[in-house]
Tab-separated table of C-alpha atoms in Angstrom:
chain	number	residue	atom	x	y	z
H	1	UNK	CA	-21.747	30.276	-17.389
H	2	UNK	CA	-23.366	32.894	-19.259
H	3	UNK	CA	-23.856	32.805	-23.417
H	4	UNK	CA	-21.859	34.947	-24.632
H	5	UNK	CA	-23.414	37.410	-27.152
H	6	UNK	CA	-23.351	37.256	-31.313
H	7	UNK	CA	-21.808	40.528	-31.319
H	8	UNK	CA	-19.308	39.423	-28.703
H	9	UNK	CA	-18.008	36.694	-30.559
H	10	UNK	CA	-17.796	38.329	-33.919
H	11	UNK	CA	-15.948	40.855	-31.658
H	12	UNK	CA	-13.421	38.330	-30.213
H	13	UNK	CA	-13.073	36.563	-33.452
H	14	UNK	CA	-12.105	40.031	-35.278
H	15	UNK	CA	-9.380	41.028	-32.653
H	16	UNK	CA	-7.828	36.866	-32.559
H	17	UNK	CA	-7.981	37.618	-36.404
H	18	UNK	CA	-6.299	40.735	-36.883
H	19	UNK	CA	-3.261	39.125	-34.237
H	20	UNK	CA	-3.316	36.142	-36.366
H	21	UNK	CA	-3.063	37.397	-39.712
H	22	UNK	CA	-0.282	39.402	-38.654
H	23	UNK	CA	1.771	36.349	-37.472
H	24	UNK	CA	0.851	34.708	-40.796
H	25	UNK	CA	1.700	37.680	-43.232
H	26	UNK	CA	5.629	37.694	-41.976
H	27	UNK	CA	5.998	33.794	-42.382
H	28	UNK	CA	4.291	33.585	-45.749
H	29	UNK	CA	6.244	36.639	-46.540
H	30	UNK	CA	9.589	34.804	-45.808
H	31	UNK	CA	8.342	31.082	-47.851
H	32	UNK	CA	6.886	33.218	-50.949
H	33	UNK	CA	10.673	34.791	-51.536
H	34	UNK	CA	12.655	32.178	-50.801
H	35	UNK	CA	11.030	28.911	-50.909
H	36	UNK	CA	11.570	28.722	-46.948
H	37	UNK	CA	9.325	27.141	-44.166
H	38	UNK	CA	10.396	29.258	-40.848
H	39	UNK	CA	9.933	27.035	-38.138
H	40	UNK	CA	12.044	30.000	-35.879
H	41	UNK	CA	9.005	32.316	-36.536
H	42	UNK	CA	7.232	31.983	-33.486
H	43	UNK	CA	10.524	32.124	-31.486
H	44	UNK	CA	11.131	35.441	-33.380
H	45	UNK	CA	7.421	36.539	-32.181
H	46	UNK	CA	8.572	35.377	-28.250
H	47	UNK	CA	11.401	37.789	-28.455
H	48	UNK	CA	9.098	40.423	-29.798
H	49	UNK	CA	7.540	40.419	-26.888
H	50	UNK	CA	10.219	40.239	-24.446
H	51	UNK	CA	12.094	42.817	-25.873
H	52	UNK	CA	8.910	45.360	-25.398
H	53	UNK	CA	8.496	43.651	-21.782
H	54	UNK	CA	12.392	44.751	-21.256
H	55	UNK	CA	11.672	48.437	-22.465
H	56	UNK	CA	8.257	49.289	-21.187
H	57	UNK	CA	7.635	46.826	-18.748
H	58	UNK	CA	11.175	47.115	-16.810
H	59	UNK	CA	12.768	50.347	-18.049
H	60	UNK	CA	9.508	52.232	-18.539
H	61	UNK	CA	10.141	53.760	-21.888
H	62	UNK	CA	7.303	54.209	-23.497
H	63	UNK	CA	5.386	51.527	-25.308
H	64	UNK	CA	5.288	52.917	-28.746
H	65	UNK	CA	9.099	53.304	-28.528
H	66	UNK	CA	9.416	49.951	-26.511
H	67	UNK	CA	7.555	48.699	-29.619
H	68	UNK	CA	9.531	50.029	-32.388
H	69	UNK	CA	12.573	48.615	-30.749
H	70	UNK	CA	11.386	45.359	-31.125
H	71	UNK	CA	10.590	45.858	-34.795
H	72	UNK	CA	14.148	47.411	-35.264
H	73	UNK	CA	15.820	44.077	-33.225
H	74	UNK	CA	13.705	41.211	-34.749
H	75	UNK	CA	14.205	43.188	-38.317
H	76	UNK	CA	18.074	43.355	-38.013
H	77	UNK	CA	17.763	39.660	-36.324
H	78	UNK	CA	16.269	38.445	-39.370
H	79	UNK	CA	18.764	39.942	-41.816
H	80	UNK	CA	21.375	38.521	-40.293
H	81	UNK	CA	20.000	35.324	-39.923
H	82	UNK	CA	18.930	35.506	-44.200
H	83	UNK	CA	22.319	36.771	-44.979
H	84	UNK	CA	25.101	34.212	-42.739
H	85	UNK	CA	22.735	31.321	-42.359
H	86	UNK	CA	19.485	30.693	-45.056
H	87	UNK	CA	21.494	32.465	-47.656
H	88	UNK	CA	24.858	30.019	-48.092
H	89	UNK	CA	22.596	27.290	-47.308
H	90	UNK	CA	20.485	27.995	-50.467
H	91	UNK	CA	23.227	28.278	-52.551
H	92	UNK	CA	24.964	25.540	-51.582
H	93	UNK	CA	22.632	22.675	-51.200
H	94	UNK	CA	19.652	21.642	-53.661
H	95	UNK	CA	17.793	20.076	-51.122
H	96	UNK	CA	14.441	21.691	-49.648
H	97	UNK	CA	15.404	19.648	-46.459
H	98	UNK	CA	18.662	21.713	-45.688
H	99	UNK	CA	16.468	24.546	-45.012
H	100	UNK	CA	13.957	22.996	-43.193
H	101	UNK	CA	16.634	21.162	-40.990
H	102	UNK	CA	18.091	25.177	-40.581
H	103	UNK	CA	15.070	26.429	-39.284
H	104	UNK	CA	14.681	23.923	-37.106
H	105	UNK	CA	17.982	24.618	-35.387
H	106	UNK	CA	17.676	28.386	-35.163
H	107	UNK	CA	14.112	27.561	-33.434
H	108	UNK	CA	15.634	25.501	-31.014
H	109	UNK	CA	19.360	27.871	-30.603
H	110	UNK	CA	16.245	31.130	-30.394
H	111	UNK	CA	15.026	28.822	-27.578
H	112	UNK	CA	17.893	28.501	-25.673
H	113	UNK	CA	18.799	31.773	-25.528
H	114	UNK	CA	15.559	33.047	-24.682
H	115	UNK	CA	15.592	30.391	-21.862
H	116	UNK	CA	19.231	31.404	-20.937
H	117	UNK	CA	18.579	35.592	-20.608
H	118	UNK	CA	15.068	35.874	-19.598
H	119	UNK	CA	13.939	32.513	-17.512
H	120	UNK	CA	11.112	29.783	-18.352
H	121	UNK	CA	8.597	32.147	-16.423
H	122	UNK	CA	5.729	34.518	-17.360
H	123	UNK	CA	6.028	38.039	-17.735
H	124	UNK	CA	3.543	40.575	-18.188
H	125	UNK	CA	3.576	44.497	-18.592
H	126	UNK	CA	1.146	47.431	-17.157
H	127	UNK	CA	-1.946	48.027	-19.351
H	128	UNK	CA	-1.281	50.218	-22.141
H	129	UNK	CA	-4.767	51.598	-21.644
H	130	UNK	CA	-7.659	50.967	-18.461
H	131	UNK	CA	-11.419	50.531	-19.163
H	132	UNK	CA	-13.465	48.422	-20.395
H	133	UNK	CA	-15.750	48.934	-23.354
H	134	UNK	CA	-19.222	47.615	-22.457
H	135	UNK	CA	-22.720	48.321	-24.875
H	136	UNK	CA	-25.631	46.865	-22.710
H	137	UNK	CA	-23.739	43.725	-21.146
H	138	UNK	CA	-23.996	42.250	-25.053
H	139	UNK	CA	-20.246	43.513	-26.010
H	140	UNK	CA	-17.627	43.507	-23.408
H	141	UNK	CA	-14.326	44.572	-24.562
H	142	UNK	CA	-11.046	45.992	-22.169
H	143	UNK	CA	-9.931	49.457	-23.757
H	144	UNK	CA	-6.570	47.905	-24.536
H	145	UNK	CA	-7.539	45.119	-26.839
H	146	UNK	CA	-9.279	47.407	-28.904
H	147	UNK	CA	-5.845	49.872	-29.228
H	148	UNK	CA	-4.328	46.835	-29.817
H	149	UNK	CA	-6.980	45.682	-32.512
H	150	UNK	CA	-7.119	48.593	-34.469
H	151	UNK	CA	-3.188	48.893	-34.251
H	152	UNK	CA	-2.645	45.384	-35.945
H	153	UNK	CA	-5.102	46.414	-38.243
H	154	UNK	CA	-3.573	49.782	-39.259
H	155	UNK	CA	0.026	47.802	-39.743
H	156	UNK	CA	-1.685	45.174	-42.151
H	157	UNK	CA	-2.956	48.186	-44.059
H	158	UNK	CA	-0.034	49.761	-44.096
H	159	UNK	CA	1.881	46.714	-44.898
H	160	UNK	CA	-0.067	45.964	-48.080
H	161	UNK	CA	-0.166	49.599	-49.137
H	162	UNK	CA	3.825	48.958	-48.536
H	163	UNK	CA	4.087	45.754	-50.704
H	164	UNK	CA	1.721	47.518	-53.875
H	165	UNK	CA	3.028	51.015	-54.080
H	166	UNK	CA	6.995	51.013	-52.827
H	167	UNK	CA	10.060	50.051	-54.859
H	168	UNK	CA	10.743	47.925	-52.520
H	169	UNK	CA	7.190	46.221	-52.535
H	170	UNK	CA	7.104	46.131	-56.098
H	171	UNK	CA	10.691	43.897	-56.329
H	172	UNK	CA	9.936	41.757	-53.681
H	173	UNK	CA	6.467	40.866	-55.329
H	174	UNK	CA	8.222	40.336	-58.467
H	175	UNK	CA	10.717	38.229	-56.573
H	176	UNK	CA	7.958	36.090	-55.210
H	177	UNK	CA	6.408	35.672	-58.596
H	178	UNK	CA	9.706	34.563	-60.369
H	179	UNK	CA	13.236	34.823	-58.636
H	180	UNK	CA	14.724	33.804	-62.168
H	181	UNK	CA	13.264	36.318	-64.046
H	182	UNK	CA	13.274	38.928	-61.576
H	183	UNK	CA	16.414	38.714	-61.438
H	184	UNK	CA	17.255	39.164	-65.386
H	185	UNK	CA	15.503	42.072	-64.942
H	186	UNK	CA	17.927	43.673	-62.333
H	187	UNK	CA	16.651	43.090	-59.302
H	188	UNK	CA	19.110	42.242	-56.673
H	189	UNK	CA	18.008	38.553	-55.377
H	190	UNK	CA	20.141	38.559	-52.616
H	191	UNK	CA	19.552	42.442	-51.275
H	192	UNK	CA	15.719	41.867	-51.397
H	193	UNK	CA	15.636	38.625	-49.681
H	194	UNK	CA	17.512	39.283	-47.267
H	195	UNK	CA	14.971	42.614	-46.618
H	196	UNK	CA	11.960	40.366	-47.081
H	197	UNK	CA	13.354	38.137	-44.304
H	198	UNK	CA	13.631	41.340	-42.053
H	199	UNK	CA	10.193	42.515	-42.509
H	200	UNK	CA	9.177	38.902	-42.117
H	201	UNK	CA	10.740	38.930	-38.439
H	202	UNK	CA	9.655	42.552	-37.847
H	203	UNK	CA	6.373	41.554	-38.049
H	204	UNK	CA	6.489	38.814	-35.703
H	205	UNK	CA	8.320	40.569	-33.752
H	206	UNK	CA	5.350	43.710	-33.952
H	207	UNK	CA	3.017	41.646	-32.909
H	208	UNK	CA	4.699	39.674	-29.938
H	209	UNK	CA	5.286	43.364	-28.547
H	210	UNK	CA	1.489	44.337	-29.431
H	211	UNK	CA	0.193	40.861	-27.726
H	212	UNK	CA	2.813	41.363	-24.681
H	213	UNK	CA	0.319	43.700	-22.734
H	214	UNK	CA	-2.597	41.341	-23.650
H	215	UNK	CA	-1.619	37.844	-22.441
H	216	UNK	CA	2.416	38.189	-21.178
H	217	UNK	CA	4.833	36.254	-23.208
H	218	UNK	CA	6.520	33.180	-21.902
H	219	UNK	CA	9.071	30.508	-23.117
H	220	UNK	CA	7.068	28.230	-24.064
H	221	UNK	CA	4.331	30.248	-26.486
H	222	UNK	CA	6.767	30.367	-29.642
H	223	UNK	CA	6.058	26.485	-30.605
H	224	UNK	CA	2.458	27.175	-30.744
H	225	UNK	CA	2.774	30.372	-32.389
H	226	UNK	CA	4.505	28.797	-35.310
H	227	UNK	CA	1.614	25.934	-35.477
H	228	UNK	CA	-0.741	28.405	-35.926
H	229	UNK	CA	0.864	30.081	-38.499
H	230	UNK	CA	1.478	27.382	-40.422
H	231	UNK	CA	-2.505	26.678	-40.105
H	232	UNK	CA	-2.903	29.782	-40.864
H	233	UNK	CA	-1.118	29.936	-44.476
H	234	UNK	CA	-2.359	26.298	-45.237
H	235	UNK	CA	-5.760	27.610	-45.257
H	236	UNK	CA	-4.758	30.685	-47.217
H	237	UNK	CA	-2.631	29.411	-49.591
H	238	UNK	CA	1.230	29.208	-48.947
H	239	UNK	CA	3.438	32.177	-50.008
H	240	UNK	CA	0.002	34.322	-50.870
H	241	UNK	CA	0.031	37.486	-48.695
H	242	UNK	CA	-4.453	37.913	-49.443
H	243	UNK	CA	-4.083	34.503	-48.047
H	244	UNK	CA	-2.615	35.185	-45.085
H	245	UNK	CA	-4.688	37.566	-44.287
H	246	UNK	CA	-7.934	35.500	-45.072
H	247	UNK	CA	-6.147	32.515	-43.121
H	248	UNK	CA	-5.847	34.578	-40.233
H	249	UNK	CA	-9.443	35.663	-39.766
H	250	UNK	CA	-10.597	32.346	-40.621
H	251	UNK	CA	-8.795	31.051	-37.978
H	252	UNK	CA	-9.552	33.689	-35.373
H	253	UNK	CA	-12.997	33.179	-36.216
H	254	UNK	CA	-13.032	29.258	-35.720
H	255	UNK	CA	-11.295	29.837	-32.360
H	256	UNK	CA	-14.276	32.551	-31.162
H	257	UNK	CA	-16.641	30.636	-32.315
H	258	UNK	CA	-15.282	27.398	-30.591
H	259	UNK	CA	-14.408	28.826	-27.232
H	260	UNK	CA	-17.961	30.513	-27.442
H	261	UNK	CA	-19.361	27.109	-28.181
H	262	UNK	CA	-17.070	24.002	-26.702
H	263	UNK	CA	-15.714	26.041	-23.753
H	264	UNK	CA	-17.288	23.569	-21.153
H	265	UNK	CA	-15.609	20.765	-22.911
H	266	UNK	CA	-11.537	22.511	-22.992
H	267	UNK	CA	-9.058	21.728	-25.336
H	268	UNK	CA	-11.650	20.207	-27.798
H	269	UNK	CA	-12.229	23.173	-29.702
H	270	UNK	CA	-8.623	23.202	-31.021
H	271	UNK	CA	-9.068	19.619	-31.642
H	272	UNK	CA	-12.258	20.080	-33.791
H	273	UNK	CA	-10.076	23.168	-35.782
H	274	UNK	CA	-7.267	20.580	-36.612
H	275	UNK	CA	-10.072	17.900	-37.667
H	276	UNK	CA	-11.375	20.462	-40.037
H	277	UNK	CA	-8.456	21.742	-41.392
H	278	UNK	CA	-6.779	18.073	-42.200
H	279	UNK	CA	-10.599	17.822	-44.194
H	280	UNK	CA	-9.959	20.892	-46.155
H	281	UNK	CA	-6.488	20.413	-46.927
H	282	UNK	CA	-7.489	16.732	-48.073
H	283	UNK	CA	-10.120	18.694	-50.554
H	284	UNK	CA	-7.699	21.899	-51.553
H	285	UNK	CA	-3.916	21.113	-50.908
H	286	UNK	CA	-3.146	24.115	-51.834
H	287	UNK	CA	-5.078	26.359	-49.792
H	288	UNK	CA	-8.010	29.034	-51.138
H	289	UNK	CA	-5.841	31.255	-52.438
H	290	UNK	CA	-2.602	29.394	-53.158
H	291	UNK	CA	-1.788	27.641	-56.739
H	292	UNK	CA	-0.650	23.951	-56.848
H	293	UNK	CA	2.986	23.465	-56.112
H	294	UNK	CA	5.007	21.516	-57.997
């Protein structure tokens, strides 16, 4: 097998990144507003990604509008799942575990239905774009992981210009800082979390539509999904959105770098990322970015 190039990796480790981070910035959205660990989140992502398989894949619409009806679906999921489940929960019990024990059950109920209307079997869509990208055999990339690349990238852009310049951005930040005393200065706690919740699920549902023309969607990728992005905002720093980002590419990085390296030897290279994320979580608890709890 032949070495793959420097460039090459950085290259593969850039577009796992950008896919990454994106998973990471809805489910640190959702725990930085309301105290929440979404165990449904990679569910959420699956249905992303079925729902633009349904649209472009079956009914040929096109993908940008096969992909804004996933954001729409997964964002209107997510409020309604804030509003009649998280949100009566919250105020009702004053135990962490309630919510925890929630998610859980909406991960496995997301399951089920995903198992129940669209089968245990891989599904893939056309190519959004043919061609490959190659510079002297060195860097080899398909035409459509690029679009894709640079897509994810322009959303997290957009996303943080979003979060620093809106109204809305600006209350949910100050939510995230302190729901007490954003609150006493008018902002409506239960509006804005139950919109930070949507976004949350758009994005996973954004990027399960993005990653559908990549590498299909199936069943059984939304347990995974969430363990990564729970790696992913360990190593950032739970609830901080720069650390989600950072988490991301960290951990796309690590992966290119270990499938580059370890591919001969399989499923070692994820083994080697837990190893040395248990290490760094034993030195920083709290992540690089991310302030002690408690």
């Amino acid at each position: 097998m032949k070495d793959l190039s420097m460039e090459q990796i950085l290259a593969n480790g850039v577009y796992l990144g950008s896919q990454y981070a994106m998973i990471a910035l809805g489910l640190t959205l959702i725990f930085a507003l309301m105290n929440v660990l979404n165990f449904a989140h990679g569910q959420m992502y699956v249905i992303g990604g079925f729902i633009t398989y349904t649209f472009y894949g079956q009914l040929g619409v096109p993908f940008v509008l096969a992909l804004l009806m996933s954001c729409i679906t997964l964002a209107i999921l997510g409020a309604l799942i804030e509003r009649y489940l998280f949100n009566p929960v919250i105020k009702r019990s004053a135990r962490d575990e309630s919510t925890m024990l929630l998610a859980a059950g909406i991960a496995f109920l997301l399951d089920a239905l995903i198992l129940l209307i669209f089968g245990e079997k891989q599904h893939g869509v056309p190519k959004i774009i043919n061609g490959v990208f190659n510079y002297e055999f060195r860097l080899i990339i398909p035409y459509d992981r690029i679009l894709v690349c640079l897509m994810a990238i322009l959303s997290i852009a957009i996303f943080i210009c979003f979060m620093q310049f809106s109204k809305t951005g600006r209350a949910l930040r100050a939510l995230a800082q302190d729901r007490v005393a954003a609150q006493l200065m008018g902002v409506n706690v239960d509006r804005y979390s139950m919109i930070g919740f949507a976004l949350g699920a758009m994005l996973a549902g954004l990027v399960g539509g993005l990653l559908v023309t990549i590498t299909g969607i199936n069943l059984g990728m939304g347990g995974p999904t969430s363990v990564k992005a729970f790696m992913m905002v360990m190593i950032g720093g739970a609830g901080v959105i720069s650390g989600a980002i950072a988490g991301g590419f960290i951990l796309g990085m690590l992966e290119a770098v270990g499938l580059a390296v370890l591919s001969q030897y399989g499923d070692i290279t994820y083994l080697l990322i837990f190893v040395s994320l248990m290490i760094f979580l034993a030195i920083r608890p709290h992540g690089l970015m991310g302030k002690p709890w408690g």
